[in-house]
XYZ file of C-alpha atoms in Angstrom:
297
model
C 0.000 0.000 0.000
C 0.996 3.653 -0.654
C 1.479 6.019 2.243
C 1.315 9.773 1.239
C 1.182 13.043 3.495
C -1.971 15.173 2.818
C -0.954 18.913 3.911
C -4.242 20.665 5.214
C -3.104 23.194 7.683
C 0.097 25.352 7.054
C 0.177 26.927 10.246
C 3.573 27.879 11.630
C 4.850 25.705 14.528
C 8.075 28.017 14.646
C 7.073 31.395 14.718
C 11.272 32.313 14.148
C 11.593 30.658 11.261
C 9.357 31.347 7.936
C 6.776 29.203 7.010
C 8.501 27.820 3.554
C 11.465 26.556 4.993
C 9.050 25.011 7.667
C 6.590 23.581 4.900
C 9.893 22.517 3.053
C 11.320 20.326 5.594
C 8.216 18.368 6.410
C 8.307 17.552 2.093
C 11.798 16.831 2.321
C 11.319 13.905 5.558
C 8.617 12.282 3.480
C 10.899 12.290 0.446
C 13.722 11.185 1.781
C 11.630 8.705 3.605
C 10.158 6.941 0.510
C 6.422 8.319 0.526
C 4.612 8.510 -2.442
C 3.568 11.536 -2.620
C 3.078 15.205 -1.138
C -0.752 16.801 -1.492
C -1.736 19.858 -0.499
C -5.623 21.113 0.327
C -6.534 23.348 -2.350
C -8.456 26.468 -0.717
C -7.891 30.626 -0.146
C -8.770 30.323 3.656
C -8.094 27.979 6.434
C -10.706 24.631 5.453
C -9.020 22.280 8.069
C -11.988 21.634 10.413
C -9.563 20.625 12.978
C -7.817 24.381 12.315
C -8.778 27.917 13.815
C -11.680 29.702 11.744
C -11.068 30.557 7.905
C -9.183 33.821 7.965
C -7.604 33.421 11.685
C -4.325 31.139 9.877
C -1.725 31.016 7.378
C -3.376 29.106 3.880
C -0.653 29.152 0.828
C -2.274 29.161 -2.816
C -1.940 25.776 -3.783
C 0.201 25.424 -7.521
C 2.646 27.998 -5.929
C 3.281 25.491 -2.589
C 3.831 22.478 -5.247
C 5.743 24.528 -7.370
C 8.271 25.611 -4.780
C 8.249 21.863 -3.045
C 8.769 20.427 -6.673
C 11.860 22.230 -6.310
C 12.947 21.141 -2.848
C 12.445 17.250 -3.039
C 13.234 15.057 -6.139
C 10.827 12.032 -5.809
C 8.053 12.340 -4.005
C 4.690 13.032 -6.232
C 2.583 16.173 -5.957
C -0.736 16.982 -6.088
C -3.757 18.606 -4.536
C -6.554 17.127 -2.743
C -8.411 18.728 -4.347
C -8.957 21.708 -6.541
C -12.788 22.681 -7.006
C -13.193 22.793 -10.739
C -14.482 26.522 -10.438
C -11.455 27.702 -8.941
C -9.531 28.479 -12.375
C -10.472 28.233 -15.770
C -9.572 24.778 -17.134
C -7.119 25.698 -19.664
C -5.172 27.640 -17.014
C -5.496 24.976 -14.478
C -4.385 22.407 -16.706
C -1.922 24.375 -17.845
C -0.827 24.939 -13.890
C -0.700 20.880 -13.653
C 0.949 20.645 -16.712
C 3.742 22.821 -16.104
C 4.108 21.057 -12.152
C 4.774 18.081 -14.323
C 7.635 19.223 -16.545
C 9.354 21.367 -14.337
C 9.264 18.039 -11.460
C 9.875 15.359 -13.839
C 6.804 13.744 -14.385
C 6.009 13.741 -10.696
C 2.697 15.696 -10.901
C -0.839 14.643 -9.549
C -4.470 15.922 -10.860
C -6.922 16.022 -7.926
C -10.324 17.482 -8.720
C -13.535 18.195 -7.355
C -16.574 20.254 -7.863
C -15.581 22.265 -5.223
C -18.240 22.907 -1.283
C -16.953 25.603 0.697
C -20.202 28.243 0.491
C -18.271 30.431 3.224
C -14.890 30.853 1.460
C -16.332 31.303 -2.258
C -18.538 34.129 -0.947
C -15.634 35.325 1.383
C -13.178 35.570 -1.434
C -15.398 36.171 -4.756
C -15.297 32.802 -5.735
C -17.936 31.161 -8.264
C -19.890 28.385 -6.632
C -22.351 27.584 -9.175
C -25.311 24.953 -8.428
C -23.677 21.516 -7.632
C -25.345 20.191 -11.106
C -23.938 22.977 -13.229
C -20.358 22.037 -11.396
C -20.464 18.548 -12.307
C -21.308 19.733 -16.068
C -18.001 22.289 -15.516
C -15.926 18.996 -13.740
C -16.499 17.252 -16.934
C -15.995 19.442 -19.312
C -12.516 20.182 -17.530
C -11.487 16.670 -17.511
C -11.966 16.211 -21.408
C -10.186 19.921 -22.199
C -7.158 18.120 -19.866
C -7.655 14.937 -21.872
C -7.604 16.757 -25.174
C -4.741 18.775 -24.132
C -2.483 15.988 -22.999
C -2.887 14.223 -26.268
C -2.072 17.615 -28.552
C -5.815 17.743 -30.120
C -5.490 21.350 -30.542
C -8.587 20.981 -32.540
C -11.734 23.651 -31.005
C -13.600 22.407 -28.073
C -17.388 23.477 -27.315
C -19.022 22.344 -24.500
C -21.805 23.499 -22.751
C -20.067 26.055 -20.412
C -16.669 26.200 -21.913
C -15.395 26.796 -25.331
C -11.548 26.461 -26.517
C -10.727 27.699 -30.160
C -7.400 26.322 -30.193
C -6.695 24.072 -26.825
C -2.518 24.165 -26.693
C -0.969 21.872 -24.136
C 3.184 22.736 -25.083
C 5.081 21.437 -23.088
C 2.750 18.371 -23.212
C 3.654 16.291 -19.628
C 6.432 14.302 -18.791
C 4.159 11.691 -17.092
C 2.639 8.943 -19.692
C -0.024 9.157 -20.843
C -0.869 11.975 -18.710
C -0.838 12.961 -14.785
C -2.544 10.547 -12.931
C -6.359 12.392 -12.752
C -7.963 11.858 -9.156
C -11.741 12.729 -8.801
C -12.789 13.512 -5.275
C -15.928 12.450 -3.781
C -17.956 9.391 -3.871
C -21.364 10.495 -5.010
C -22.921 7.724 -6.708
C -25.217 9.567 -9.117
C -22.394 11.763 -10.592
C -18.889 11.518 -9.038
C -18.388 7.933 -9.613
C -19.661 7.601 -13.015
C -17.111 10.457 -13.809
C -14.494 7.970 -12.112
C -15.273 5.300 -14.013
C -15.223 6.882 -17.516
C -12.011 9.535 -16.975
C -10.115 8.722 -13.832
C -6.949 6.605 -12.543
C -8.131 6.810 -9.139
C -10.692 7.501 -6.458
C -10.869 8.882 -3.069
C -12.627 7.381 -0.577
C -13.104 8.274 3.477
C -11.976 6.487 6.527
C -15.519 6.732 8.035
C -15.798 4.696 11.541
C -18.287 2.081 10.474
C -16.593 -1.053 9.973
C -15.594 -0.570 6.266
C -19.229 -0.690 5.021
C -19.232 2.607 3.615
C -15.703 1.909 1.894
C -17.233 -1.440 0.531
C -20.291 -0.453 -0.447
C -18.917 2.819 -2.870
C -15.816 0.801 -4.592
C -18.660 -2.260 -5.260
C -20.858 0.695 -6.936
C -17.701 1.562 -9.278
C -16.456 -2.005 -9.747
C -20.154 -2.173 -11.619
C -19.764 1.467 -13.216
C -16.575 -0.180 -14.688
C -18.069 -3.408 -16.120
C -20.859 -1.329 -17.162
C -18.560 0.039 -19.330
C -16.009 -2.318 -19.966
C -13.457 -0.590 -18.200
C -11.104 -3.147 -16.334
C -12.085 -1.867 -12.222
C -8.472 -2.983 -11.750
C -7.045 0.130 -13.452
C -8.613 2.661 -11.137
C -6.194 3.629 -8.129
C -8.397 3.053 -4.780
C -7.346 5.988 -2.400
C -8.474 6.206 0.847
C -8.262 9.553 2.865
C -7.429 8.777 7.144
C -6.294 11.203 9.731
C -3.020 10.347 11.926
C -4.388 10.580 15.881
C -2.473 12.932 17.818
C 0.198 10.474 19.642
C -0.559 7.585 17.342
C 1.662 4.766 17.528
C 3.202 3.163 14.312
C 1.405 0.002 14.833
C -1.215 1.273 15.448
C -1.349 3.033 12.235
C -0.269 -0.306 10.171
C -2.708 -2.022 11.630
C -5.272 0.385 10.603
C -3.313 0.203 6.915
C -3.974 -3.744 7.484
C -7.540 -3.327 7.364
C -7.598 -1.007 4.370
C -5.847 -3.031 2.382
C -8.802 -5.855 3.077
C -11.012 -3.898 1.841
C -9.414 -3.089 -1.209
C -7.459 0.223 -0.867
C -4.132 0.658 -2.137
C -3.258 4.073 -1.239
C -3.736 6.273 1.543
C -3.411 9.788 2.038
C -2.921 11.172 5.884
C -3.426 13.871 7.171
C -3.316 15.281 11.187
C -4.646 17.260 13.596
C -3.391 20.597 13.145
C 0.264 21.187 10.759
C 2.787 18.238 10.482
C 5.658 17.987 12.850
C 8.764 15.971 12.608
C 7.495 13.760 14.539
C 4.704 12.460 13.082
C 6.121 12.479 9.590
C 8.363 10.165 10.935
C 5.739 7.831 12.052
C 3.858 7.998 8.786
C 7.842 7.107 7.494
C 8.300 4.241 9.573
C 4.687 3.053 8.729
C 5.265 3.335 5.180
C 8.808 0.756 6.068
C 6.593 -1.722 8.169
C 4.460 -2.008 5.369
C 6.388 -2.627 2.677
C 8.255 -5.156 5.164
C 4.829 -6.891 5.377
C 4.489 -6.640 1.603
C 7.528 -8.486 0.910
C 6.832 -11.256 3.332
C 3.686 -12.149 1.710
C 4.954 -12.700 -1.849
C-alpha cells in the first residue's frame, strides 16, 4: 500500500523561522523517507476543520506550494486534494498541472472536485455555481485536460466552456498523462465520472466497519463493467487522519484493514500542521508495510 502526506493546515509551529522553509522540511522527511507523494488542500482560507476559523491562519495558494516543493524534493509526487473545478479556468489549471509536471519530472498529480466551501467562495469572490452545473463544468474540464495531454489542438465546445485552439506545449512528462484523481464518492455523478475519466478515487476512513468503503468501490467495480473498463485500473485511495500520539502500529494495523477492503493508497493527514514527529511515524509506517508486503509474496 501507498502512504502519502496530505498537507491541510500550514500553520507555523516556529514562529522564528518562515513558514517555507518550515513547509519545506516536512516535504523533504517524506521524500527522503520513501512516501509517495506530497498533497496539499486546495483552498484561499483555512478549510481544516480541525484548524482555527477561515481567515484566523496562514493558507498558501496551492500550484505555488507544489511549485516551490517540486523544487525542494526530487521524488516524491505532488498533487492537490483537491482543486474545485471553479477555482480556475480549465485551460489555465491544466496548464498549472501541466507545467508542475515538466518542471518536477513527471512527478505531478491531478486532484479534482466540484468544489463545497459556500463560506470561502462568498468570502473571497469565488464562483460556486449549483452543484449540477459544477459537475457539467468537472467534466468538461477533464476532457479539455484529456484533449490537451494528447495535442488535439482541434476547437472544443461544450456546454459552459469553449476552446478555439486548446494548446498543451510542453505536453507532460508523465505517460499518458498525470494521474487524474476525482474527489468524492457520489454515486449519481462523481463515480460515473471515475469510471469513464479517472486513474483513481478517493474514498473516506468513516468509523463504520468498512461498510461505507465497501459499499462505494462495489458501486464503481459495476460502473466499470458497465462500461467495460477493467475496475483494476482505477487507483483506490483512501483519505485517514493520523491521531495525535498515534503509535506506528497502530497506524499499520489500521493500513492492514484497508488493504482488506481493497485500498491501495492512503493519504494522511493530522490534527493541526505536520511535525517531525509524526512524519516520521507515517515514514516508519510506510517501512513496516512494505516489510509486510515483501513477506507475503
Amino acid at each position: 500500500m501507498r502512504l502519502s502526506m496530505s498537507v491541510t493546515n500550514f500553520s507555523r509551529r516556529d514562529e522564528r523561522r518562515g513558514l517555507g522553509e518550515q513547509l519545506a522540511e516536512i516535504a523533504e522527511a517524506a521524500d527522503r523517507g520513501g512516501l509517495y507523494g506530497v498533497w496539499v488542500s486546495d483552498h484561499l482560507l483555512q478549510a481544516d476543520p480541525y484548524g482555527a476559523r477561515p481567515g484566523e491562519t496562514e493558507m498558501l495558494e496551492a500550484y505555488t506550494t507544489l511549485g516551490y516543493l517540486a523544487a525542494r524534493t526530487s521524488r516524491v509526487r505532488l498533487g492537490t486534494l483537491v482543486t474545485a473545478v471553479t477555482f480556475r479556468p480549465p485551460a489555465l489549471l491544466i496548464k498549472a498541472v501541466t507545467t508542475l509536471d515538466v518542471l518536477s519530472g513527471g512527478r505531478a498529480m491531478f486532484g479534482l472536485g466540484v468544489g463545497y466551501h459556500a463560506e470561502e467562495a462568498a468570502a473571497m469572490g469565488l464562483p460556486l455555481p449549483p452543484v449540477p452545473e459544477r459537475f457539467d463544468r468537472l467534466e468538461e474540464t477533464l476532457q479539455i485536460a484529456l484533449r490537451m495531454w494528447t495535442g488535439d489542438t482541434s476547437p472544443y465546445r461544450g456546454r459552459h466552456y469553449t476552446l478555439e485552439a486548446p494548446v498543451g506545449s510542453p505536453a507532460p512528462v508523465a505517460r499518458p498523462h498525470p494521474p487524474i484523481l476525482i474527489g468524492g464518492t457520489g454515486e449519481k455523478r462523481t463515480l460515473p465520472l471515475v469510471a469513464r475519466y479517472a486513474d483513481a478515487c478517493n474514498v473516506f476512513d468513516i468509523p463504520d466497519g468498512g461498510a461505507t468503503v465497501r459499499h462505494k468501490l462495489g458501486m464503481l467495480r459495476g460502473l466499470c463493467d458497465e462500461i467495460g473498463r477493467p475496475y483494476e485500473q482505477i487507483e483506490k485511495v483512501i483519505s485517514t487522519r493520523l491521531q495525535p500520539g498515534e503509535s506506528t502500529p497502530s497506524f499499520v494495523t489500521r493500513c492492514s484493514t484497508f488493504a482488506e477492503l481493497g485500498i491501495d493508497h492512503a493519504t494522511v493527514i493530522t490534527t493541526g500542521p505536520w511535525t517531525g514527529e509524526s512524519v516520521a511515524t507515517l515514514v516508519e509506517a510506510a517501512d513496516q508495510i512494505a516489510e509486510l508486503a515483501s513477506q507475503d509474496k
